[in-house]
């Protein structure tokens, strides 16, 4: 079990912000990352449709014998996490509970703001996750549907996006939030702008590090942490390979040199070579897929 890969997915490349934290914390683990770029973004979609897509992807990842699935997408976590944890017999980790936990740890007045996609905010998942952990907390949430498009265009600063951000955040600031959860995998790329928008007294929370810590805790508890390293990292997309490489570098870093296209055809799982990569190599196997 230890040497099996971790499967991770997102509607596209935003989840690579979570992958970054997982591979920094657990460099020995093999990780297969699948971005559903052909059907992303999920944020504007109906939650039942997102649930269906997410289940298809989890089923596909199981074909690689993964030992755990990380739903590195807030919208997909909101849609499918609870039923996936019930229906699959390997651990399934989402990004919402870790974000909620991190916010409660840092918030002084328990006045927590959450921003995310329409799918995530409409689901009420953050409110439920926070209430389960601390019923005294007050949550102010708001969908910021424009942000994903801005990030994907590489537009992460400037007057236009700042004006939109202030339109969303001012009402929350007036409500007295002291902590703001970036409840979308794209938003950590807007951290500089958001920090400027909310000012120095509001703490920004990204769930990536906390999710990585949960992944480690679960694998450790099960005795499933990989002992030899380094791990290999495989990047798959249902969409356009070139766009995935360009944006992948923005989200994860220069390690994304090779991305392979896959269709979610259950009978067509590419052969993955997960032998230990040579020292210093990220071991992307794209060419062989
Ligand atoms: N990954 C999505 C999320 O965290 C953002 C992009 C999308 O809308 O699919 O909600």
PDB file of C-alpha atoms and ligand atoms in Angstrom:
ATOM      1  CA  UNK A   1       0.000   0.000   0.000  1.00  0.00           C
ATOM      2  CA  UNK A   2       2.791   2.433   0.921  1.00  0.00           C
ATOM      3  CA  UNK A   3       4.180   2.637  -2.603  1.00  0.00           C
ATOM      4  CA  UNK A   4       0.876   3.290  -4.288  1.00  0.00           C
ATOM      5  CA  UNK A   5       0.351   6.825  -5.592  1.00  0.00           C
ATOM      6  CA  UNK A   6      -1.877   9.528  -4.172  1.00  0.00           C
ATOM      7  CA  UNK A   7      -4.511  10.593  -6.701  1.00  0.00           C
ATOM      8  CA  UNK A   8      -5.395  14.252  -6.808  1.00  0.00           C
ATOM      9  CA  UNK A   9      -7.762  16.186  -9.025  1.00  0.00           C
ATOM     10  CA  UNK A  10      -9.246  19.557  -9.755  1.00  0.00           C
ATOM     11  CA  UNK A  11     -11.472  21.103 -12.388  1.00  0.00           C
ATOM     12  CA  UNK A  12      -8.264  22.350 -13.975  1.00  0.00           C
ATOM     13  CA  UNK A  13      -4.958  23.583 -12.727  1.00  0.00           C
ATOM     14  CA  UNK A  14      -5.948  25.527  -9.625  1.00  0.00           C
ATOM     15  CA  UNK A  15      -5.528  22.396  -7.511  1.00  0.00           C
ATOM     16  CA  UNK A  16      -1.824  22.511  -8.218  1.00  0.00           C
ATOM     17  CA  UNK A  17      -1.622  25.055  -5.375  1.00  0.00           C
ATOM     18  CA  UNK A  18      -2.645  22.117  -3.156  1.00  0.00           C
ATOM     19  CA  UNK A  19      -0.268  19.754  -4.935  1.00  0.00           C
ATOM     20  CA  UNK A  20       2.576  22.202  -4.265  1.00  0.00           C
ATOM     21  CA  UNK A  21       1.947  21.928  -0.531  1.00  0.00           C
ATOM     22  CA  UNK A  22       1.548  18.137  -0.654  1.00  0.00           C
ATOM     23  CA  UNK A  23       4.788  17.524  -2.530  1.00  0.00           C
ATOM     24  CA  UNK A  24       6.694  20.009  -0.362  1.00  0.00           C
ATOM     25  CA  UNK A  25       5.503  18.241   2.775  1.00  0.00           C
ATOM     26  CA  UNK A  26       5.634  14.693   1.414  1.00  0.00           C
ATOM     27  CA  UNK A  27       8.418  14.592  -1.190  1.00  0.00           C
ATOM     28  CA  UNK A  28       8.583  10.787  -1.116  1.00  0.00           C
ATOM     29  CA  UNK A  29       5.028  10.275  -2.272  1.00  0.00           C
ATOM     30  CA  UNK A  30       4.098   9.464  -5.841  1.00  0.00           C
ATOM     31  CA  UNK A  31       1.311  11.820  -6.897  1.00  0.00           C
ATOM     32  CA  UNK A  32      -0.907  11.627  -9.957  1.00  0.00           C
ATOM     33  CA  UNK A  33      -2.630  14.934 -10.650  1.00  0.00           C
ATOM     34  CA  UNK A  34      -5.570  15.109 -13.008  1.00  0.00           C
ATOM     35  CA  UNK A  35      -6.963  18.449 -14.189  1.00  0.00           C
ATOM     36  CA  UNK A  36     -10.391  18.241 -15.806  1.00  0.00           C
ATOM     37  CA  UNK A  37      -9.622  21.205 -18.036  1.00  0.00           C
ATOM     38  CA  UNK A  38     -11.973  20.023 -20.755  1.00  0.00           C
ATOM     39  CA  UNK A  39     -14.954  20.550 -18.438  1.00  0.00           C
ATOM     40  CA  UNK A  40     -13.631  23.138 -15.982  1.00  0.00           C
ATOM     41  CA  UNK A  41     -14.243  25.585 -14.512  1.00  0.00           C
ATOM     42  CA  UNK A  42     -16.715  23.825 -12.235  1.00  0.00           C
ATOM     43  CA  UNK A  43     -17.602  26.938 -10.243  1.00  0.00           C
ATOM     44  CA  UNK A  44     -20.421  28.176 -12.513  1.00  0.00           C
ATOM     45  CA  UNK A  45     -21.867  24.670 -13.022  1.00  0.00           C
ATOM     46  CA  UNK A  46     -24.780  23.028 -11.287  1.00  0.00           C
ATOM     47  CA  UNK A  47     -23.647  21.146  -8.176  1.00  0.00           C
ATOM     48  CA  UNK A  48     -25.197  17.832  -9.324  1.00  0.00           C
ATOM     49  CA  UNK A  49     -23.211  18.012 -12.530  1.00  0.00           C
ATOM     50  CA  UNK A  50     -20.009  18.725 -10.607  1.00  0.00           C
ATOM     51  CA  UNK A  51     -20.778  15.716  -8.391  1.00  0.00           C
ATOM     52  CA  UNK A  52     -21.122  13.496 -11.464  1.00  0.00           C
ATOM     53  CA  UNK A  53     -17.849  14.733 -12.968  1.00  0.00           C
ATOM     54  CA  UNK A  54     -16.023  14.295  -9.665  1.00  0.00           C
ATOM     55  CA  UNK A  55     -17.241  10.712  -9.284  1.00  0.00           C
ATOM     56  CA  UNK A  56     -16.124   9.897 -12.817  1.00  0.00           C
ATOM     57  CA  UNK A  57     -12.676  11.209 -12.018  1.00  0.00           C
ATOM     58  CA  UNK A  58     -12.409   9.375  -8.702  1.00  0.00           C
ATOM     59  CA  UNK A  59     -13.408   6.153 -10.467  1.00  0.00           C
ATOM     60  CA  UNK A  60     -10.780   6.852 -13.110  1.00  0.00           C
ATOM     61  CA  UNK A  61      -8.059   7.523 -10.533  1.00  0.00           C
ATOM     62  CA  UNK A  62      -8.918   4.273  -8.757  1.00  0.00           C
ATOM     63  CA  UNK A  63      -7.787   2.561 -11.958  1.00  0.00           C
ATOM     64  CA  UNK A  64      -4.241   3.635 -11.030  1.00  0.00           C
ATOM     65  CA  UNK A  65      -4.553   1.846  -7.695  1.00  0.00           C
ATOM     66  CA  UNK A  66      -4.289   5.063  -5.739  1.00  0.00           C
ATOM     67  CA  UNK A  67      -4.114   4.731  -1.950  1.00  0.00           C
ATOM     68  CA  UNK A  68      -5.914   8.007  -1.314  1.00  0.00           C
ATOM     69  CA  UNK A  69      -7.825  10.639  -3.274  1.00  0.00           C
ATOM     70  CA  UNK A  70      -7.363  14.348  -2.622  1.00  0.00           C
ATOM     71  CA  UNK A  71     -10.129  16.519  -4.036  1.00  0.00           C
ATOM     72  CA  UNK A  72      -7.978  19.597  -4.654  1.00  0.00           C
ATOM     73  CA  UNK A  73     -10.954  21.732  -5.627  1.00  0.00           C
ATOM     74  CA  UNK A  74     -13.396  23.525  -3.368  1.00  0.00           C
ATOM     75  CA  UNK A  75     -16.323  23.238  -5.775  1.00  0.00           C
ATOM     76  CA  UNK A  76     -15.831  19.470  -6.196  1.00  0.00           C
ATOM     77  CA  UNK A  77     -15.292  19.037  -2.456  1.00  0.00           C
ATOM     78  CA  UNK A  78     -18.563  20.842  -1.810  1.00  0.00           C
ATOM     79  CA  UNK A  79     -20.312  18.611  -4.330  1.00  0.00           C
ATOM     80  CA  UNK A  80     -18.999  15.143  -3.603  1.00  0.00           C
ATOM     81  CA  UNK A  81     -16.831  14.790  -0.487  1.00  0.00           C
ATOM     82  CA  UNK A  82     -19.417  13.404   1.911  1.00  0.00           C
ATOM     83  CA  UNK A  83     -20.748  10.750  -0.440  1.00  0.00           C
ATOM     84  CA  UNK A  84     -17.248   9.862  -1.676  1.00  0.00           C
ATOM     85  CA  UNK A  85     -16.075   9.286   1.892  1.00  0.00           C
ATOM     86  CA  UNK A  86     -19.063   7.014   2.364  1.00  0.00           C
ATOM     87  CA  UNK A  87     -18.834   5.126  -0.934  1.00  0.00           C
ATOM     88  CA  UNK A  88     -15.106   4.495  -1.481  1.00  0.00           C
ATOM     89  CA  UNK A  89     -12.942   2.271   0.660  1.00  0.00           C
ATOM     90  CA  UNK A  90      -9.829   4.438   0.558  1.00  0.00           C
ATOM     91  CA  UNK A  91      -9.436   7.803   2.323  1.00  0.00           C
ATOM     92  CA  UNK A  92     -10.871  10.773   0.430  1.00  0.00           C
ATOM     93  CA  UNK A  93      -9.696  14.212   1.547  1.00  0.00           C
ATOM     94  CA  UNK A  94     -11.201  17.547   0.544  1.00  0.00           C
ATOM     95  CA  UNK A  95     -10.045  21.124   0.987  1.00  0.00           C
ATOM     96  CA  UNK A  96     -12.985  22.660   2.856  1.00  0.00           C
ATOM     97  CA  UNK A  97     -12.627  21.180   6.358  1.00  0.00           C
ATOM     98  CA  UNK A  98      -8.866  21.918   6.412  1.00  0.00           C
ATOM     99  CA  UNK A  99      -9.552  25.551   5.427  1.00  0.00           C
ATOM    100  CA  UNK A 100     -12.234  25.851   8.102  1.00  0.00           C
ATOM    101  CA  UNK A 101      -9.895  24.430  10.735  1.00  0.00           C
ATOM    102  CA  UNK A 102      -7.060  26.765   9.794  1.00  0.00           C
ATOM    103  CA  UNK A 103      -9.395  29.781   9.916  1.00  0.00           C
ATOM    104  CA  UNK A 104     -10.724  28.917  13.357  1.00  0.00           C
ATOM    105  CA  UNK A 105      -7.222  28.488  14.664  1.00  0.00           C
ATOM    106  CA  UNK A 106      -6.190  31.956  13.510  1.00  0.00           C
ATOM    107  CA  UNK A 107      -9.375  33.977  14.011  1.00  0.00           C
ATOM    108  CA  UNK A 108      -9.442  36.102  17.164  1.00  0.00           C
ATOM    109  CA  UNK A 109     -13.080  37.240  17.128  1.00  0.00           C
ATOM    110  CA  UNK A 110     -14.492  34.196  15.264  1.00  0.00           C
ATOM    111  CA  UNK A 111     -15.822  36.460  12.497  1.00  0.00           C
ATOM    112  CA  UNK A 112     -14.846  34.556   9.394  1.00  0.00           C
ATOM    113  CA  UNK A 113     -15.253  35.576   5.767  1.00  0.00           C
ATOM    114  CA  UNK A 114     -15.301  33.004   2.975  1.00  0.00           C
ATOM    115  CA  UNK A 115     -14.974  33.710  -0.731  1.00  0.00           C
ATOM    116  CA  UNK A 116     -15.285  31.086  -3.440  1.00  0.00           C
ATOM    117  CA  UNK A 117     -17.087  30.053  -6.589  1.00  0.00           C
ATOM    118  CA  UNK A 118     -20.875  30.049  -6.930  1.00  0.00           C
ATOM    119  CA  UNK A 119     -20.903  26.267  -6.580  1.00  0.00           C
ATOM    120  CA  UNK A 120     -18.927  26.297  -3.328  1.00  0.00           C
ATOM    121  CA  UNK A 121     -20.634  29.258  -1.699  1.00  0.00           C
ATOM    122  CA  UNK A 122     -24.103  28.137  -2.829  1.00  0.00           C
ATOM    123  CA  UNK A 123     -23.570  24.733  -1.198  1.00  0.00           C
ATOM    124  CA  UNK A 124     -23.139  26.203   2.298  1.00  0.00           C
ATOM    125  CA  UNK A 125     -20.292  23.730   2.867  1.00  0.00           C
ATOM    126  CA  UNK A 126     -17.993  26.195   4.608  1.00  0.00           C
ATOM    127  CA  UNK A 127     -20.741  27.312   6.976  1.00  0.00           C
ATOM    128  CA  UNK A 128     -21.416  23.678   7.901  1.00  0.00           C
ATOM    129  CA  UNK A 129     -17.739  22.797   8.263  1.00  0.00           C
ATOM    130  CA  UNK A 130     -17.096  25.804  10.508  1.00  0.00           C
ATOM    131  CA  UNK A 131     -20.241  25.254  12.598  1.00  0.00           C
ATOM    132  CA  UNK A 132     -19.249  21.621  13.172  1.00  0.00           C
ATOM    133  CA  UNK A 133     -15.933  22.777  14.590  1.00  0.00           C
ATOM    134  CA  UNK A 134     -17.121  25.806  16.571  1.00  0.00           C
ATOM    135  CA  UNK A 135     -20.774  26.795  16.783  1.00  0.00           C
ATOM    136  CA  UNK A 136     -19.880  30.268  18.115  1.00  0.00           C
ATOM    137  CA  UNK A 137     -18.266  31.365  14.843  1.00  0.00           C
ATOM    138  CA  UNK A 138     -20.053  33.793  12.537  1.00  0.00           C
ATOM    139  CA  UNK A 139     -19.518  33.212   8.819  1.00  0.00           C
ATOM    140  CA  UNK A 140     -19.906  35.791   6.045  1.00  0.00           C
ATOM    141  CA  UNK A 141     -19.629  34.230   2.624  1.00  0.00           C
ATOM    142  CA  UNK A 142     -19.656  35.590  -0.874  1.00  0.00           C
ATOM    143  CA  UNK A 143     -19.244  34.154  -4.358  1.00  0.00           C
ATOM    144  CA  UNK A 144     -16.606  35.952  -6.433  1.00  0.00           C
ATOM    145  CA  UNK A 145     -17.231  34.334  -9.821  1.00  0.00           C
ATOM    146  CA  UNK A 146     -14.983  36.691 -11.784  1.00  0.00           C
ATOM    147  CA  UNK A 147     -11.757  35.834  -9.989  1.00  0.00           C
ATOM    148  CA  UNK A 148     -11.077  32.486 -11.680  1.00  0.00           C
ATOM    149  CA  UNK A 149     -11.165  34.051 -15.145  1.00  0.00           C
ATOM    150  CA  UNK A 150      -8.827  36.840 -14.066  1.00  0.00           C
ATOM    151  CA  UNK A 151      -6.300  34.370 -12.658  1.00  0.00           C
ATOM    152  CA  UNK A 152      -6.441  32.188 -15.754  1.00  0.00           C
ATOM    153  CA  UNK A 153      -5.708  35.254 -17.872  1.00  0.00           C
ATOM    154  CA  UNK A 154      -2.748  35.953 -15.598  1.00  0.00           C
ATOM    155  CA  UNK A 155      -4.371  39.196 -14.459  1.00  0.00           C
ATOM    156  CA  UNK A 156      -3.711  39.118 -10.734  1.00  0.00           C
ATOM    157  CA  UNK A 157      -3.345  42.830 -10.035  1.00  0.00           C
ATOM    158  CA  UNK A 158      -4.506  46.196 -11.406  1.00  0.00           C
ATOM    159  CA  UNK A 159      -7.368  48.633 -10.964  1.00  0.00           C
ATOM    160  CA  UNK A 160     -10.031  46.547 -12.669  1.00  0.00           C
ATOM    161  CA  UNK A 161      -9.709  43.451 -10.509  1.00  0.00           C
ATOM    162  CA  UNK A 162      -9.166  45.575  -7.380  1.00  0.00           C
ATOM    163  CA  UNK A 163     -12.449  47.351  -8.000  1.00  0.00           C
ATOM    164  CA  UNK A 164     -14.251  44.022  -8.339  1.00  0.00           C
ATOM    165  CA  UNK A 165     -12.527  42.690  -5.221  1.00  0.00           C
ATOM    166  CA  UNK A 166     -13.552  45.724  -3.176  1.00  0.00           C
ATOM    167  CA  UNK A 167     -17.151  45.323  -4.351  1.00  0.00           C
ATOM    168  CA  UNK A 168     -17.139  41.819  -2.873  1.00  0.00           C
ATOM    169  CA  UNK A 169     -15.070  42.443   0.201  1.00  0.00           C
ATOM    170  CA  UNK A 170     -16.335  45.791   1.499  1.00  0.00           C
ATOM    171  CA  UNK A 171     -19.594  44.350   2.875  1.00  0.00           C
ATOM    172  CA  UNK A 172     -17.601  41.637   4.637  1.00  0.00           C
ATOM    173  CA  UNK A 173     -15.189  44.144   6.103  1.00  0.00           C
ATOM    174  CA  UNK A 174     -18.161  46.184   7.342  1.00  0.00           C
ATOM    175  CA  UNK A 175     -19.403  43.027   9.088  1.00  0.00           C
ATOM    176  CA  UNK A 176     -16.124  42.906  10.993  1.00  0.00           C
ATOM    177  CA  UNK A 177     -14.403  39.831   9.566  1.00  0.00           C
ATOM    178  CA  UNK A 178     -10.935  39.249  11.012  1.00  0.00           C
ATOM    179  CA  UNK A 179     -10.121  36.219   8.865  1.00  0.00           C
ATOM    180  CA  UNK A 180     -10.796  35.522   5.197  1.00  0.00           C
ATOM    181  CA  UNK A 181     -10.761  32.008   3.748  1.00  0.00           C
ATOM    182  CA  UNK A 182      -9.656  31.899   0.111  1.00  0.00           C
ATOM    183  CA  UNK A 183     -12.168  29.142  -0.616  1.00  0.00           C
ATOM    184  CA  UNK A 184     -11.096  28.522  -4.190  1.00  0.00           C
ATOM    185  CA  UNK A 185      -7.898  26.964  -5.428  1.00  0.00           C
ATOM    186  CA  UNK A 186      -7.208  29.921  -7.735  1.00  0.00           C
ATOM    187  CA  UNK A 187      -7.355  32.583  -5.057  1.00  0.00           C
ATOM    188  CA  UNK A 188      -3.917  32.047  -3.480  1.00  0.00           C
ATOM    189  CA  UNK A 189      -2.608  33.548  -6.708  1.00  0.00           C
ATOM    190  CA  UNK A 190      -4.536  36.689  -5.799  1.00  0.00           C
ATOM    191  CA  UNK A 191      -3.110  36.779  -2.287  1.00  0.00           C
ATOM    192  CA  UNK A 192      -1.184  40.038  -2.841  1.00  0.00           C
ATOM    193  CA  UNK A 193      -4.252  41.798  -4.180  1.00  0.00           C
ATOM    194  CA  UNK A 194      -6.559  40.381  -1.523  1.00  0.00           C
ATOM    195  CA  UNK A 195      -4.148  41.349   1.205  1.00  0.00           C
ATOM    196  CA  UNK A 196      -4.115  44.889  -0.099  1.00  0.00           C
ATOM    197  CA  UNK A 197      -7.913  44.877  -0.336  1.00  0.00           C
ATOM    198  CA  UNK A 198      -8.632  43.668   3.198  1.00  0.00           C
ATOM    199  CA  UNK A 199      -5.757  45.414   4.975  1.00  0.00           C
ATOM    200  CA  UNK A 200      -3.221  44.147   7.491  1.00  0.00           C
ATOM    201  CA  UNK A 201      -5.700  43.262  10.234  1.00  0.00           C
ATOM    202  CA  UNK A 202      -7.484  40.516   8.308  1.00  0.00           C
ATOM    203  CA  UNK A 203      -5.720  37.159   8.104  1.00  0.00           C
ATOM    204  CA  UNK A 204      -5.878  35.352   4.759  1.00  0.00           C
ATOM    205  CA  UNK A 205      -6.283  31.580   4.854  1.00  0.00           C
ATOM    206  CA  UNK A 206      -5.340  29.153   2.100  1.00  0.00           C
ATOM    207  CA  UNK A 207      -6.340  25.566   2.711  1.00  0.00           C
ATOM    208  CA  UNK A 208      -3.406  24.103   0.775  1.00  0.00           C
ATOM    209  CA  UNK A 209      -0.971  23.647   3.680  1.00  0.00           C
ATOM    210  CA  UNK A 210      -3.620  22.431   6.067  1.00  0.00           C
ATOM    211  CA  UNK A 211      -4.835  19.909   3.479  1.00  0.00           C
ATOM    212  CA  UNK A 212      -1.282  18.621   3.033  1.00  0.00           C
ATOM    213  CA  UNK A 213      -1.003  18.230   6.777  1.00  0.00           C
ATOM    214  CA  UNK A 214      -4.255  16.228   6.839  1.00  0.00           C
ATOM    215  CA  UNK A 215      -2.960  13.997   4.033  1.00  0.00           C
ATOM    216  CA  UNK A 216       0.174  13.318   6.058  1.00  0.00           C
ATOM    217  CA  UNK A 217      -1.738  12.635   9.278  1.00  0.00           C
ATOM    218  CA  UNK A 218      -4.058  10.131   7.610  1.00  0.00           C
ATOM    219  CA  UNK A 219      -1.276   8.264   5.784  1.00  0.00           C
ATOM    220  CA  UNK A 220       0.836   8.243   8.927  1.00  0.00           C
ATOM    221  CA  UNK A 221      -2.031   6.906  11.037  1.00  0.00           C
ATOM    222  CA  UNK A 222      -2.609   4.117   8.528  1.00  0.00           C
ATOM    223  CA  UNK A 223       1.115   3.344   8.237  1.00  0.00           C
ATOM    224  CA  UNK A 224       0.872   4.144   4.494  1.00  0.00           C
ATOM    225  CA  UNK A 225       3.566   6.851   4.192  1.00  0.00           C
ATOM    226  CA  UNK A 226       6.085   5.999   1.498  1.00  0.00           C
ATOM    227  CA  UNK A 227       9.507   5.375   2.933  1.00  0.00           C
ATOM    228  CA  UNK A 228      11.825   5.691  -0.066  1.00  0.00           C
ATOM    229  CA  UNK A 229      12.112   8.741  -2.202  1.00  0.00           C
ATOM    230  CA  UNK A 230      11.916  10.859  -4.157  1.00  0.00           C
ATOM    231  CA  UNK A 231       8.373  10.383  -5.374  1.00  0.00           C
ATOM    232  CA  UNK A 232       7.234  10.781  -8.952  1.00  0.00           C
ATOM    233  CA  UNK A 233       4.730  13.372 -10.083  1.00  0.00           C
ATOM    234  CA  UNK A 234       2.501  12.741 -13.021  1.00  0.00           C
ATOM    235  CA  UNK A 235       0.376  15.461 -14.576  1.00  0.00           C
ATOM    236  CA  UNK A 236      -2.682  14.544 -16.614  1.00  0.00           C
ATOM    237  CA  UNK A 237      -5.280  16.749 -18.257  1.00  0.00           C
ATOM    238  CA  UNK A 238      -8.528  16.122 -20.078  1.00  0.00           C
ATOM    239  CA  UNK A 239      -7.903  19.388 -21.946  1.00  0.00           C
ATOM    240  CA  UNK A 240      -5.240  21.251 -23.811  1.00  0.00           C
ATOM    241  CA  UNK A 241      -1.691  20.138 -22.999  1.00  0.00           C
ATOM    242  CA  UNK A 242       0.114  23.346 -23.919  1.00  0.00           C
ATOM    243  CA  UNK A 243      -2.210  25.539 -21.875  1.00  0.00           C
ATOM    244  CA  UNK A 244      -1.787  23.129 -18.966  1.00  0.00           C
ATOM    245  CA  UNK A 245       1.989  23.407 -19.074  1.00  0.00           C
ATOM    246  CA  UNK A 246       1.899  27.220 -19.181  1.00  0.00           C
ATOM    247  CA  UNK A 247      -0.679  27.627 -16.432  1.00  0.00           C
ATOM    248  CA  UNK A 248       0.715  24.661 -14.508  1.00  0.00           C
ATOM    249  CA  UNK A 249       3.974  26.512 -14.083  1.00  0.00           C
ATOM    250  CA  UNK A 250       2.092  29.508 -12.748  1.00  0.00           C
ATOM    251  CA  UNK A 251       0.248  27.395 -10.166  1.00  0.00           C
ATOM    252  CA  UNK A 252       2.889  24.843  -9.187  1.00  0.00           C
ATOM    253  CA  UNK A 253       6.234  26.010 -10.494  1.00  0.00           C
ATOM    254  CA  UNK A 254       8.794  25.002 -13.078  1.00  0.00           C
ATOM    255  CA  UNK A 255       8.462  21.295 -12.247  1.00  0.00           C
ATOM    256  CA  UNK A 256       5.480  21.108 -14.595  1.00  0.00           C
ATOM    257  CA  UNK A 257       7.406  20.370 -17.738  1.00  0.00           C
ATOM    258  CA  UNK A 258       5.276  17.622 -19.118  1.00  0.00           C
ATOM    259  CA  UNK A 259       1.544  17.115 -19.088  1.00  0.00           C
ATOM    260  CA  UNK A 260      -0.265  14.261 -20.804  1.00  0.00           C
ATOM    261  CA  UNK A 261      -3.701  14.286 -22.289  1.00  0.00           C
ATOM    262  CA  UNK A 262      -6.142  11.619 -21.136  1.00  0.00           C
ATOM    263  CA  UNK A 263      -9.758  10.904 -21.844  1.00  0.00           C
ATOM    264  CA  UNK A 264     -11.694   9.533 -18.917  1.00  0.00           C
ATOM    265  CA  UNK A 265     -12.166   6.207 -20.614  1.00  0.00           C
ATOM    266  CA  UNK A 266     -12.076   3.636 -17.885  1.00  0.00           C
ATOM    267  CA  UNK A 267     -10.548   0.983 -20.108  1.00  0.00           C
ATOM    268  CA  UNK A 268      -7.717   3.243 -21.197  1.00  0.00           C
ATOM    269  CA  UNK A 269      -5.472   3.790 -18.233  1.00  0.00           C
ATOM    270  CA  UNK A 270      -2.000   4.796 -19.331  1.00  0.00           C
ATOM    271  CA  UNK A 271       0.876   2.746 -17.993  1.00  0.00           C
ATOM    272  CA  UNK A 272       2.666   4.729 -15.323  1.00  0.00           C
ATOM    273  CA  UNK A 273       6.242   4.104 -14.367  1.00  0.00           C
ATOM    274  CA  UNK A 274       6.383   4.882 -10.677  1.00  0.00           C
ATOM    275  CA  UNK A 275       9.835   3.527  -9.995  1.00  0.00           C
ATOM    276  CA  UNK A 276      11.861   5.967  -7.879  1.00  0.00           C
ATOM    277  CA  UNK A 277      12.927   8.964  -9.927  1.00  0.00           C
ATOM    278  CA  UNK A 278      16.622   9.778 -10.158  1.00  0.00           C
ATOM    279  CA  UNK A 279      17.795  12.171  -7.440  1.00  0.00           C
ATOM    280  CA  UNK A 280      16.723  15.742  -8.201  1.00  0.00           C
ATOM    281  CA  UNK A 281      14.313  14.730 -10.951  1.00  0.00           C
ATOM    282  CA  UNK A 282      10.588  15.360 -10.731  1.00  0.00           C
ATOM    283  CA  UNK A 283      10.001  12.205 -12.735  1.00  0.00           C
ATOM    284  CA  UNK A 284       7.188  13.321 -14.976  1.00  0.00           C
ATOM    285  CA  UNK A 285       6.249  10.422 -17.155  1.00  0.00           C
ATOM    286  CA  UNK A 286       4.228  12.252 -19.757  1.00  0.00           C
ATOM    287  CA  UNK A 287       6.134  11.066 -22.784  1.00  0.00           C
ATOM    288  CA  UNK A 288       5.402   7.484 -22.025  1.00  0.00           C
ATOM    289  CA  UNK A 289       1.678   7.883 -21.622  1.00  0.00           C
TER     290      UNK A 289
HETATM  291  N1  LIG B   1     -10.929  24.677  -8.472  1.00  0.00           N
HETATM  292  C1  LIG B   1     -12.110  25.475  -8.322  1.00  0.00           C
HETATM  293  C2  LIG B   1     -12.420  25.666  -6.848  1.00  0.00           C
HETATM  294  O1  LIG B   1     -11.549  25.553  -5.995  1.00  0.00           O
HETATM  295  C3  LIG B   1     -11.965  26.813  -8.992  1.00  0.00           C
HETATM  296  C4  LIG B   1     -12.068  26.753 -10.489  1.00  0.00           C
HETATM  297  C5  LIG B   1     -13.421  26.285 -10.937  1.00  0.00           C
HETATM  298  O2  LIG B   1     -14.400  27.058 -10.917  1.00  0.00           O
HETATM  299  O3  LIG B   1     -13.510  25.124 -11.309  1.00  0.00           O
HETATM  300  O4  LIG B   1     -13.529  25.920  -6.525  1.00  0.00           O
END
